[in-house]
Coordinates of C-alpha atoms in Angstrom, one line a residue:
M1 CA 117.1 71.4 93.7
T2 CA 115.1 69.8 90.9
E3 CA 111.8 70.6 89.1
V4 CA 111.7 74.1 90.7
K5 CA 109.1 76.6 89.6
L6 CA 107.6 79.9 90.6
K7 CA 104.0 79.6 91.6
G8 CA 101.9 82.8 91.3
H9 CA 99.8 84.0 94.2
A10 CA 96.9 86.4 94.5
E11 CA 96.9 88.6 91.3
C12 CA 99.3 86.1 89.7
L13 CA 97.3 83.0 90.8
G14 CA 97.6 80.3 88.1
L15 CA 100.8 81.8 86.6
D16 CA 103.4 79.0 87.1
F17 CA 106.9 79.4 85.7
P18 CA 109.3 76.4 85.5
L19 CA 112.9 77.3 86.3
K20 CA 115.6 75.3 84.5
E21 CA 119.3 76.0 84.1
G22 CA 119.9 79.5 82.7
R23 CA 119.1 83.2 83.1
Y24 CA 115.6 84.6 83.2
L25 CA 114.6 88.3 82.7
V26 CA 111.6 89.4 84.7
G27 CA 109.8 92.6 83.7
R28 CA 107.3 94.5 81.6
T29 CA 109.3 94.5 78.4
D30 CA 108.4 92.2 75.5
E31 CA 111.9 90.7 75.8
A32 CA 111.2 89.4 79.4
D33 CA 111.2 85.6 79.9
L34 CA 108.7 86.1 82.8
R35 CA 106.6 89.0 81.5
L36 CA 104.5 90.8 84.0
D37 CA 102.5 93.4 82.1
K38 CA 101.6 95.6 85.1
P39 CA 102.4 99.3 85.5
Q40 CA 104.0 98.8 88.9
V41 CA 106.6 96.4 87.4
S42 CA 109.6 98.0 85.7
R43 CA 110.5 97.1 82.1
R44 CA 113.7 95.3 83.2
H45 CA 112.7 94.6 86.8
A46 CA 114.8 91.6 88.0
E47 CA 116.9 88.6 86.8
I48 CA 116.7 85.0 88.1
T49 CA 119.7 82.7 87.6
V50 CA 119.6 78.9 87.9
E51 CA 123.0 77.3 88.0
E52 CA 123.9 73.8 89.3
G53 CA 120.6 73.6 91.2
K54 CA 121.0 76.9 92.9
V55 CA 118.3 79.6 92.2
Q56 CA 119.2 83.2 92.7
V57 CA 117.4 86.5 92.2
C58 CA 118.9 90.0 91.6
D59 CA 117.0 93.3 91.3
L60 CA 117.9 95.4 88.3
G61 CA 117.3 98.8 89.8
S62 CA 113.5 98.6 89.5
H63 CA 111.4 101.5 90.7
N64 CA 109.2 99.5 93.2
G65 CA 111.8 96.9 94.1
T66 CA 112.0 93.2 94.6
S67 CA 111.6 91.4 97.9
V68 CA 112.1 87.9 99.3
N69 CA 110.0 87.0 102.3
G70 CA 109.3 90.6 102.9
A71 CA 113.0 91.8 102.8
K72 CA 114.1 94.1 100.0
V73 CA 116.6 92.5 97.6
T74 CA 119.9 94.4 97.4
G75 CA 122.5 92.5 95.5
T76 CA 122.0 88.8 94.7
I77 CA 119.8 86.5 97.0
T78 CA 119.7 82.7 97.0
L79 CA 116.1 81.3 96.9
N80 CA 115.0 78.3 98.8
P81 CA 111.8 76.2 98.6
G82 CA 108.9 78.0 100.2
D83 CA 110.4 81.5 99.8
K84 CA 108.0 84.2 98.7
V85 CA 109.3 86.5 95.9
E86 CA 107.6 89.8 95.1
F87 CA 108.3 91.9 92.0
A88 CA 106.7 95.2 93.1
N89 CA 103.6 93.8 94.7
L90 CA 103.2 90.7 92.4
G91 CA 103.9 87.6 94.5
F92 CA 105.3 84.2 93.6
R93 CA 106.5 81.3 95.8
V94 CA 109.4 79.0 95.1
D95 CA 108.0 75.5 94.8
D96 CA 109.9 72.2 94.5
G97 CA 107.0 70.0 95.4
T98 CA 107.8 69.5 99.1
A99 CA 105.6 72.3 100.6
T100 CA 101.9 73.1 100.2
A101 CA 100.1 76.3 101.1
E102 CA 96.7 77.9 100.6
F103 CA 94.6 75.0 99.4
S104 CA 91.7 73.1 100.8
R105 CA 91.6 69.7 102.4
P106 CA 88.9 68.1 104.6
V107 CA 88.8 68.9 108.3
T108 CA 87.3 66.1 110.5
M109 CA 85.8 67.0 113.9
L110 CA 85.8 64.2 116.5
G111 CA 83.2 64.3 119.3
R112 CA 85.4 62.7 122.1
P113 CA 86.3 64.7 125.1
F114 CA 89.6 66.6 124.8
E115 CA 92.0 67.4 127.6
P116 CA 94.9 69.7 126.7
S117 CA 98.3 69.6 128.4
V118 CA 98.2 73.3 128.8
E119 CA 95.5 75.9 128.4
I120 CA 95.6 79.7 128.7
S121 CA 92.7 82.1 128.6
W122 CA 92.9 85.3 126.6
D123 CA 92.9 87.4 129.8
E124 CA 95.9 85.5 131.2
V125 CA 97.9 86.0 128.0
S126 CA 97.2 89.7 128.1
N127 CA 98.2 90.0 131.8
R128 CA 101.4 88.0 131.6
R129 CA 102.7 90.0 128.6
E130 CA 103.8 92.7 131.0
R131 CA 105.6 90.4 133.4
D132 CA 107.6 87.9 131.3
R133 CA 110.8 89.4 129.9
D134 CA 111.8 86.3 128.0
L135 CA 108.4 86.3 126.3
Q136 CA 108.8 90.0 125.6
S137 CA 111.9 89.4 123.5
L138 CA 110.2 86.8 121.4
L139 CA 107.1 88.9 121.0
F140 CA 109.1 91.9 119.9
R141 CA 110.6 90.0 117.0
V142 CA 107.4 88.4 115.9
L143 CA 105.2 91.5 116.4
A144 CA 107.7 93.7 114.6
E145 CA 107.4 91.5 111.6
A146 CA 103.6 91.1 111.9
G147 CA 103.2 94.9 111.9
N148 CA 103.5 95.0 108.1
L149 CA 100.2 93.1 107.9
L150 CA 98.4 96.0 109.6
T151 CA 100.1 98.8 107.6
I152 CA 100.0 97.5 104.0
P153 CA 96.5 97.3 102.5
R154 CA 96.0 94.1 100.5
A155 CA 93.4 91.4 99.8
P156 CA 93.1 88.5 102.4
R157 CA 94.3 86.0 99.8
E158 CA 97.6 88.0 99.5
M159 CA 98.2 87.8 103.2
Y160 CA 98.2 84.0 103.8
G161 CA 101.8 83.5 102.4
P162 CA 103.3 86.1 104.9
I163 CA 101.1 84.7 107.7
L164 CA 102.5 81.2 107.2
D165 CA 106.0 82.6 107.0
M166 CA 105.6 84.3 110.4
V167 CA 104.1 81.2 112.0
E168 CA 107.1 79.2 110.7
T169 CA 109.4 81.8 112.4
A170 CA 107.5 81.9 115.7
L171 CA 107.3 78.1 116.0
L172 CA 110.7 77.2 114.5
K173 CA 109.3 75.6 111.3
P174 CA 106.7 73.1 112.5
E175 CA 105.8 70.3 110.2
R176 CA 102.2 71.4 109.6
I177 CA 100.5 74.8 109.9
F178 CA 96.7 75.4 109.3
V179 CA 94.6 78.5 109.1
L180 CA 90.9 77.6 109.8
Q181 CA 88.2 80.3 109.5
W182 CA 84.5 80.4 109.8
E183 CA 82.1 82.9 108.2
H184 CA 79.4 82.8 110.8
E185 CA 79.2 81.5 114.4
G186 CA 78.0 77.9 114.4
D187 CA 79.5 77.1 111.0
E188 CA 82.2 74.5 110.7
P189 CA 85.6 76.2 110.3
V190 CA 87.1 75.8 106.8
E191 CA 90.8 75.7 105.9
T192 CA 91.9 78.8 104.1
A193 CA 95.6 78.3 104.1
S194 CA 98.2 75.7 105.1
R195 CA 101.8 74.6 104.9
V196 CA 103.0 71.1 105.2
L197 CA 106.8 70.4 105.3
G198 CA 108.2 66.9 105.1
R199 CA 104.9 65.0 105.6
G200 CA 102.1 63.9 103.3
A201 CA 99.0 66.0 102.7
D202 CA 96.9 64.0 105.3
A203 CA 93.4 65.1 106.2
L204 CA 93.4 67.3 109.3
V205 CA 91.6 65.6 112.2
L206 CA 90.8 67.7 115.2
S207 CA 88.8 67.2 118.4
S208 CA 85.4 69.0 118.2
T209 CA 85.7 69.8 121.9
M210 CA 89.0 71.6 121.3
V211 CA 87.6 73.5 118.3
D212 CA 84.5 74.5 120.2
Q213 CA 86.5 75.8 123.2
V214 CA 89.0 77.7 121.0
L215 CA 86.3 79.4 118.9
R216 CA 83.7 80.1 121.6
E217 CA 85.7 80.5 124.8
K218 CA 88.9 82.1 123.2
K219 CA 91.1 79.5 124.9
S220 CA 94.6 78.6 123.6
F221 CA 95.7 75.0 123.8
L222 CA 99.0 73.2 123.9
T223 CA 99.2 69.4 123.9
S224 CA 102.5 67.5 124.2
D225 CA 103.3 63.7 124.3
P226 CA 99.7 62.6 123.6
L227 CA 100.7 58.9 123.8
N228 CA 101.3 59.2 127.6
H229 CA 98.5 61.6 128.2
P230 CA 96.0 60.5 130.9
D231 CA 93.1 61.0 128.6
L232 CA 94.4 58.8 125.8
G233 CA 90.9 58.5 124.3
G234 CA 90.7 62.2 123.7
M235 CA 94.2 62.1 122.2
R236 CA 93.4 59.2 119.8
S237 CA 93.3 61.4 116.7
M238 CA 96.7 62.8 117.5
V239 CA 98.2 59.4 118.3
S240 CA 96.8 57.9 115.0
Q241 CA 98.6 60.7 113.1
G242 CA 101.9 60.3 115.0
I243 CA 101.7 63.8 116.4
R244 CA 104.0 64.5 119.3
S245 CA 103.0 68.2 120.0
A246 CA 100.2 70.4 118.8
I247 CA 99.1 74.0 119.4
A248 CA 95.8 75.8 118.6
V249 CA 94.9 79.4 119.3
P250 CA 91.9 81.6 118.6
M251 CA 92.1 84.2 115.8
F252 CA 90.5 87.0 117.8
D253 CA 90.1 90.4 116.0
N254 CA 89.3 92.2 119.2
E255 CA 85.6 91.8 118.5
D256 CA 85.0 88.3 117.3
V257 CA 86.9 85.0 116.9
I258 CA 87.2 84.5 113.2
G259 CA 89.0 81.2 113.2
I260 CA 91.8 79.0 114.6
L261 CA 95.6 79.1 114.0
Y262 CA 96.9 75.5 114.4
A263 CA 100.3 73.8 114.1
D264 CA 101.6 70.4 115.0
D265 CA 104.8 68.3 114.7
S266 CA 105.6 64.6 114.7
R267 CA 109.4 64.7 115.0
P268 CA 111.1 63.4 118.2
G269 CA 112.1 66.2 120.5
R270 CA 110.0 68.8 118.9
V271 CA 107.7 70.1 121.7
F272 CA 106.0 73.5 121.8
T273 CA 106.5 75.5 125.0
R274 CA 104.1 77.6 127.1
D275 CA 106.0 80.8 126.1
Q276 CA 105.4 79.9 122.4
L277 CA 101.8 79.3 123.2
A278 CA 101.4 82.8 124.6
A279 CA 103.4 84.4 121.7
F280 CA 101.4 82.4 119.2
T281 CA 98.1 83.6 120.8
L282 CA 99.1 87.3 120.5
L283 CA 100.4 86.7 116.9
A284 CA 97.0 85.1 116.0
N285 CA 95.3 88.2 117.4
I286 CA 97.4 90.5 115.1
I287 CA 96.7 88.2 112.2
A288 CA 93.0 88.2 112.9
V289 CA 92.9 92.0 113.1
A290 CA 94.8 92.3 109.8
L291 CA 92.6 89.8 108.0
T292 CA 89.5 91.5 109.2
H293 CA 90.9 94.9 108.0
A294 CA 91.9 93.3 104.7
R295 CA 88.4 91.8 104.3
Y296 CA 86.8 95.2 104.9
H297 CA 89.3 96.8 102.5
E298 CA 88.5 94.3 99.8
L299 CA 84.8 94.8 100.2
E300 CA 85.3 98.5 100.1
Q301 CA 87.3 98.3 96.9
E302 CA 84.7 96.1 95.3
K303 CA 82.0 98.6 96.1
H304 CA 84.0 101.4 94.7
R305 CA 84.0 99.6 91.3
Q306 CA 80.2 99.6 91.1
D307 CA 78.8 101.9 88.5
A308 CA 75.9 103.1 90.7
E309 CA 78.3 104.1 93.5
L310 CA 80.6 106.0 91.2
A311 CA 77.6 107.8 89.7
T312 CA 76.5 108.8 93.2
A313 CA 80.0 110.0 94.0
V314 CA 80.2 112.1 90.9
D315 CA 76.9 113.7 91.8
I316 CA 78.1 114.6 95.3
L317 CA 81.3 116.2 94.0
E318 CA 79.6 118.1 91.3
H319 CA 77.5 119.8 93.9
M320 CA 80.4 120.4 96.3
L321 CA 83.3 121.6 94.2
P322 CA 82.9 125.0 92.5
A323 CA 83.5 125.2 88.8
E324 CA 85.3 128.5 89.4
L325 CA 86.7 130.2 92.5
P326 CA 85.4 133.6 93.6
E327 CA 87.3 136.5 92.3
V328 CA 89.5 138.7 94.5
A329 CA 90.5 142.2 93.5
G330 CA 94.1 142.6 92.3
Y331 CA 94.6 138.8 91.7
E332 CA 94.0 136.1 89.1
V333 CA 92.7 132.7 90.4
L334 CA 92.5 129.3 88.8
A335 CA 91.2 125.9 90.0
R336 CA 91.0 122.8 87.8
L337 CA 90.6 119.1 88.6
E338 CA 90.9 116.1 86.3
S339 CA 90.0 112.6 87.6
C340 CA 92.0 109.6 86.6
Y341 CA 89.0 107.4 87.4
E342 CA 85.4 108.5 87.3
V343 CA 85.7 110.1 90.7
G344 CA 88.5 110.6 93.3
G345 CA 89.2 112.4 96.5
D346 CA 90.8 115.7 95.5
L347 CA 89.1 118.9 96.8
Y348 CA 89.4 122.6 96.7
E349 CA 87.4 125.7 97.8
A350 CA 87.8 129.4 98.3
T351 CA 85.6 132.2 99.8
T352 CA 85.9 135.8 100.9
L353 CA 85.6 136.3 104.6
E354 CA 83.6 139.1 106.3
D355 CA 86.8 140.9 107.2
G356 CA 87.9 140.9 103.5
R357 CA 90.5 138.1 103.8
Y358 CA 90.4 135.5 101.0
A359 CA 90.4 131.9 102.4
F360 CA 91.4 129.1 100.1
L361 CA 91.7 125.4 100.6
V362 CA 93.2 122.4 98.7
G363 CA 93.1 118.8 99.9
D364 CA 93.3 115.1 99.0
V365 CA 91.1 112.4 100.7
T366 CA 92.4 108.8 100.7
G367 CA 90.5 106.4 98.6
K368 CA 88.0 106.6 95.7
G369 CA 84.3 106.3 95.2
V370 CA 81.4 107.1 97.5
G371 CA 83.5 106.8 100.7
A372 CA 85.9 109.4 99.4
A373 CA 83.2 111.7 98.1
L374 CA 81.3 111.6 101.4
L375 CA 84.5 112.5 103.3
V376 CA 85.1 115.4 100.8
S377 CA 81.6 116.6 101.5
R378 CA 82.2 116.3 105.3
V379 CA 85.5 118.2 105.1
L380 CA 84.0 121.0 103.0
S381 CA 80.8 121.4 105.0
L382 CA 82.7 121.6 108.3
T383 CA 85.2 124.0 106.9
H384 CA 82.4 126.3 105.5
F385 CA 80.8 126.4 108.9
M386 CA 83.9 127.2 110.8
L387 CA 84.9 129.9 108.3
R388 CA 81.5 131.6 108.8
E389 CA 82.0 131.4 112.5
G390 CA 85.3 133.2 112.3
W391 CA 87.8 130.4 113.1
E392 CA 91.5 131.1 112.5
P393 CA 93.6 128.6 110.4
S394 CA 95.4 126.8 113.2
A395 CA 92.3 126.3 115.5
L396 CA 90.1 125.5 112.5
V397 CA 92.3 122.6 111.2
A398 CA 92.7 121.2 114.7
R399 CA 89.0 121.1 115.2
L400 CA 88.4 119.7 111.7
N401 CA 91.0 117.0 112.5
D402 CA 89.1 115.8 115.6
E403 CA 85.7 115.8 113.9
I404 CA 87.0 113.8 110.9
F405 CA 88.8 111.4 113.3
R406 CA 85.6 110.7 115.1
C407 CA 83.4 110.2 112.1
T408 CA 85.7 107.9 110.1
D409 CA 87.1 104.4 110.5
H410 CA 90.5 105.8 111.3
V411 CA 91.8 104.4 108.0
R412 CA 90.8 107.4 105.9
F413 CA 92.4 110.7 106.3
T414 CA 92.8 114.0 104.4
T415 CA 95.9 116.0 103.4
L416 CA 95.0 119.7 103.5
F417 CA 96.4 123.2 102.8
L418 CA 94.4 126.1 104.2
G419 CA 95.5 129.7 103.5
F420 CA 94.2 133.1 104.6
L421 CA 95.2 135.9 102.1
V422 CA 95.1 139.6 102.9
P423 CA 94.6 141.1 99.4
E424 CA 95.9 144.6 100.2
S425 CA 99.3 143.3 101.4
G426 CA 99.6 139.9 99.7
H427 CA 100.3 138.4 103.2
I428 CA 99.3 134.7 103.6
V429 CA 99.0 132.8 106.9
Y430 CA 98.6 129.0 106.2
V431 CA 98.3 125.6 107.8
N432 CA 99.7 122.7 105.8
A433 CA 98.3 119.4 107.2
G434 CA 100.5 116.9 105.4
H435 CA 99.8 118.2 101.9
N436 CA 102.3 118.4 99.0
P437 CA 104.1 121.7 99.8
P438 CA 102.6 124.4 97.5
M439 CA 105.1 126.4 95.5
V440 CA 105.4 130.2 95.6
V441 CA 106.8 131.4 92.3
R442 CA 108.3 134.9 92.5
S443 CA 108.1 137.4 89.6
D444 CA 111.8 136.7 88.9
G445 CA 111.3 132.9 88.5
A446 CA 112.6 131.9 92.0
T447 CA 110.5 129.3 93.8
E448 CA 109.8 128.6 97.5
E449 CA 107.8 125.9 99.2
C450 CA 105.2 126.1 101.9
A451 CA 106.3 123.2 104.1
P452 CA 104.0 121.0 106.2
T453 CA 103.0 122.3 109.6
G454 CA 101.3 119.2 110.9
L455 CA 100.0 115.7 110.1
P456 CA 97.1 114.9 107.7
V457 CA 93.6 115.6 109.0
G458 CA 91.9 112.6 110.7
M459 CA 95.0 110.6 111.3
L460 CA 95.4 111.1 115.1
E461 CA 93.0 112.7 117.5
G462 CA 94.0 115.8 119.6
M463 CA 96.7 117.1 117.1
E464 CA 97.8 120.7 117.2
Y465 CA 98.8 122.6 114.0
G466 CA 101.3 125.3 113.6
T467 CA 101.1 128.0 110.9
G468 CA 103.4 129.3 108.3
E469 CA 103.6 132.7 106.5
T470 CA 104.5 134.0 103.1
T471 CA 103.8 137.2 101.1
L472 CA 102.9 137.6 97.4
G473 CA 104.4 140.6 95.8
P474 CA 103.3 142.0 92.4
G475 CA 103.7 139.2 89.8
D476 CA 104.2 136.5 92.4
M477 CA 102.0 133.3 92.3
I478 CA 101.2 130.5 94.8
A479 CA 100.4 127.1 93.1
M480 CA 98.8 124.3 95.1
F481 CA 98.6 120.8 93.6
S482 CA 97.8 117.1 94.2
D483 CA 100.4 114.3 94.3
G484 CA 98.9 113.0 91.1
I485 CA 101.0 115.7 89.3
T486 CA 104.4 115.1 90.9
E487 CA 103.9 111.3 90.9
T488 CA 103.0 111.0 87.2
Q489 CA 105.4 108.3 85.9
N490 CA 106.9 107.8 82.4
E491 CA 107.7 104.5 80.7
A492 CA 111.0 104.3 82.6
D493 CA 109.2 104.5 85.9
E494 CA 110.5 108.0 86.7
D495 CA 108.4 110.5 88.6
F496 CA 107.6 113.9 87.1
G497 CA 108.7 115.3 90.5
E498 CA 108.8 118.6 92.2
D499 CA 111.8 119.9 90.3
R500 CA 110.1 119.5 86.9
L501 CA 106.9 121.1 88.2
A502 CA 108.9 124.0 89.7
G503 CA 110.7 124.5 86.4
F504 CA 107.4 124.5 84.5
L505 CA 105.7 127.0 86.8
A506 CA 108.8 129.3 86.6
R507 CA 108.7 129.2 82.8
E508 CA 105.0 129.9 82.7
R509 CA 104.8 132.5 85.5
T510 CA 103.8 135.3 83.2
A511 CA 101.6 133.2 80.8
D512 CA 97.8 133.4 80.7
L513 CA 96.7 131.9 84.0
A514 CA 93.5 130.5 82.4
L515 CA 95.7 128.3 80.2
L516 CA 98.1 127.1 82.9
F517 CA 96.3 123.8 83.7
D518 CA 95.9 122.8 80.0
D519 CA 99.6 123.6 79.4
L520 CA 100.5 121.5 82.5
R521 CA 98.4 118.6 81.2
G522 CA 100.3 118.8 77.9
E523 CA 103.6 118.8 79.8
L524 CA 102.6 115.7 81.8
G525 CA 101.3 113.9 78.7
A526 CA 104.6 114.5 76.9
F527 CA 106.6 113.2 79.9
R528 CA 104.3 110.2 80.5
G529 CA 104.4 108.9 76.9
N530 CA 102.5 105.6 76.7
A531 CA 102.6 104.9 80.5
P532 CA 99.2 104.7 82.2
I533 CA 97.7 107.6 84.0
G534 CA 98.1 107.0 87.7
D535 CA 96.0 109.4 89.8
D536 CA 93.8 112.5 89.8
I537 CA 95.5 115.8 89.1
T538 CA 94.4 119.1 90.7
L539 CA 95.9 122.6 90.3
V540 CA 94.9 125.7 92.2
A541 CA 96.8 128.9 91.5
I542 CA 96.6 132.5 92.8
R543 CA 98.7 135.2 91.1
R544 CA 99.0 138.8 92.2
C545 CA 98.6 141.2 89.4
K546 CA 101.8 143.2 88.5
G547 CA 100.0 146.5 88.6
D548 CA 99.0 146.0 92.2
G549 CA 101.6 147.7 94.4
A550 CA 102.4 146.7 97.9

């Protein structure tokens, strides 16, 4: 392997790093040979070794890990040309000059009639998926790998490498793979990613009839042995390029066709099969859905960065979140929120019910900006209404879950802790919908957790939520917090964690409650050092006065 280098992708685009004989430290430290100054990268993240033409990578116990082609590195892994290496989420590809990906070349459309060897409609693929056991085994492997595209939010440009990797696996490394997309119906499709193995970077020449039928009729095409095809004229573009087998399928995102996934091969004996065509069609469907989600995700992120949107979000939250919680006789209460960015999705609220119980709420909405602020507003307004109507905790959270599920894009959800306190007895009935377990700190310093009783609100429709119970004796305190506290990291990429928080709360259990948040901020700052602030931090605490007997 000669003239090997790492080529940066997405956030690292343009960062190329030649690899010659020797050892290379990858990380955030100034001593690193490949320095990646990002908070998600550990100071000494990984080591790359080049010896006698062999390139190997070894993770050095990093916090966010190293992966090769999506698989986590444990031990030492040998790298091959075309492999994708990720340090945390920063991607590079091993390049020795024989493979190309994610660049543009001209696409020529020919007007001659096109007659495929095999064609399948989208409905036929969907129906035969249930019947064909051999195809099921192939689909299981491919779809299991493709699932990561749907579960990990990222920009579209970061997805093309994994997409090309999956197509290589599904079609047993064809010579050429192309991803063609169009922005609007009627436009010519444009190449957005490609990989060419063992052949020159020839211009892609396609039949305009084939392109039109794939894009507009959602038909998948397989063509084999074009030289002996009865419609040799329609196959002329393939014959001139020496192509022996080609496959083209619609990238259908369940609403629109956004492009074409195409592959071909000129090697003798390499012929794509009908089963591969069906599997390739379903794979293209998953890829299209993932790319559409990623595009929406990218647009949303961009909008969240806009100053006007952030200002609107701040205004919303300032009117929704109380500066102070209402008082309750025999108890001290505290609520504080500090945003990492200009606005986030943390929320809290408390109110005294008509029967004298004290209802309190803490939550965390996914995302930032106006979208998160509007969802905070929706959660709080629905909760206020149901509290006034006399809903009990379990039924309230179940109804809130269904309402939030119906009014969101099913990507946003909310972790939530809702408690009902009887002031006279200190008894609390609560629902914990996927929130960080609040800590009950006893007067003697012992700590207990209020474990989750259900999934986050808005994740799945029709969920039921159980309840938990605890009782605050004189001097006892319940502390509710956001994950921004426990996930605060120091320069060694260590989390502050639940144990440190429990220790802090136990030490400060008798201190002035009004100063508890400021003292915690100081504790977090000392632990973090020069590491960047990662997320919003919220703390809500209720402590029963010692003079209040049971």
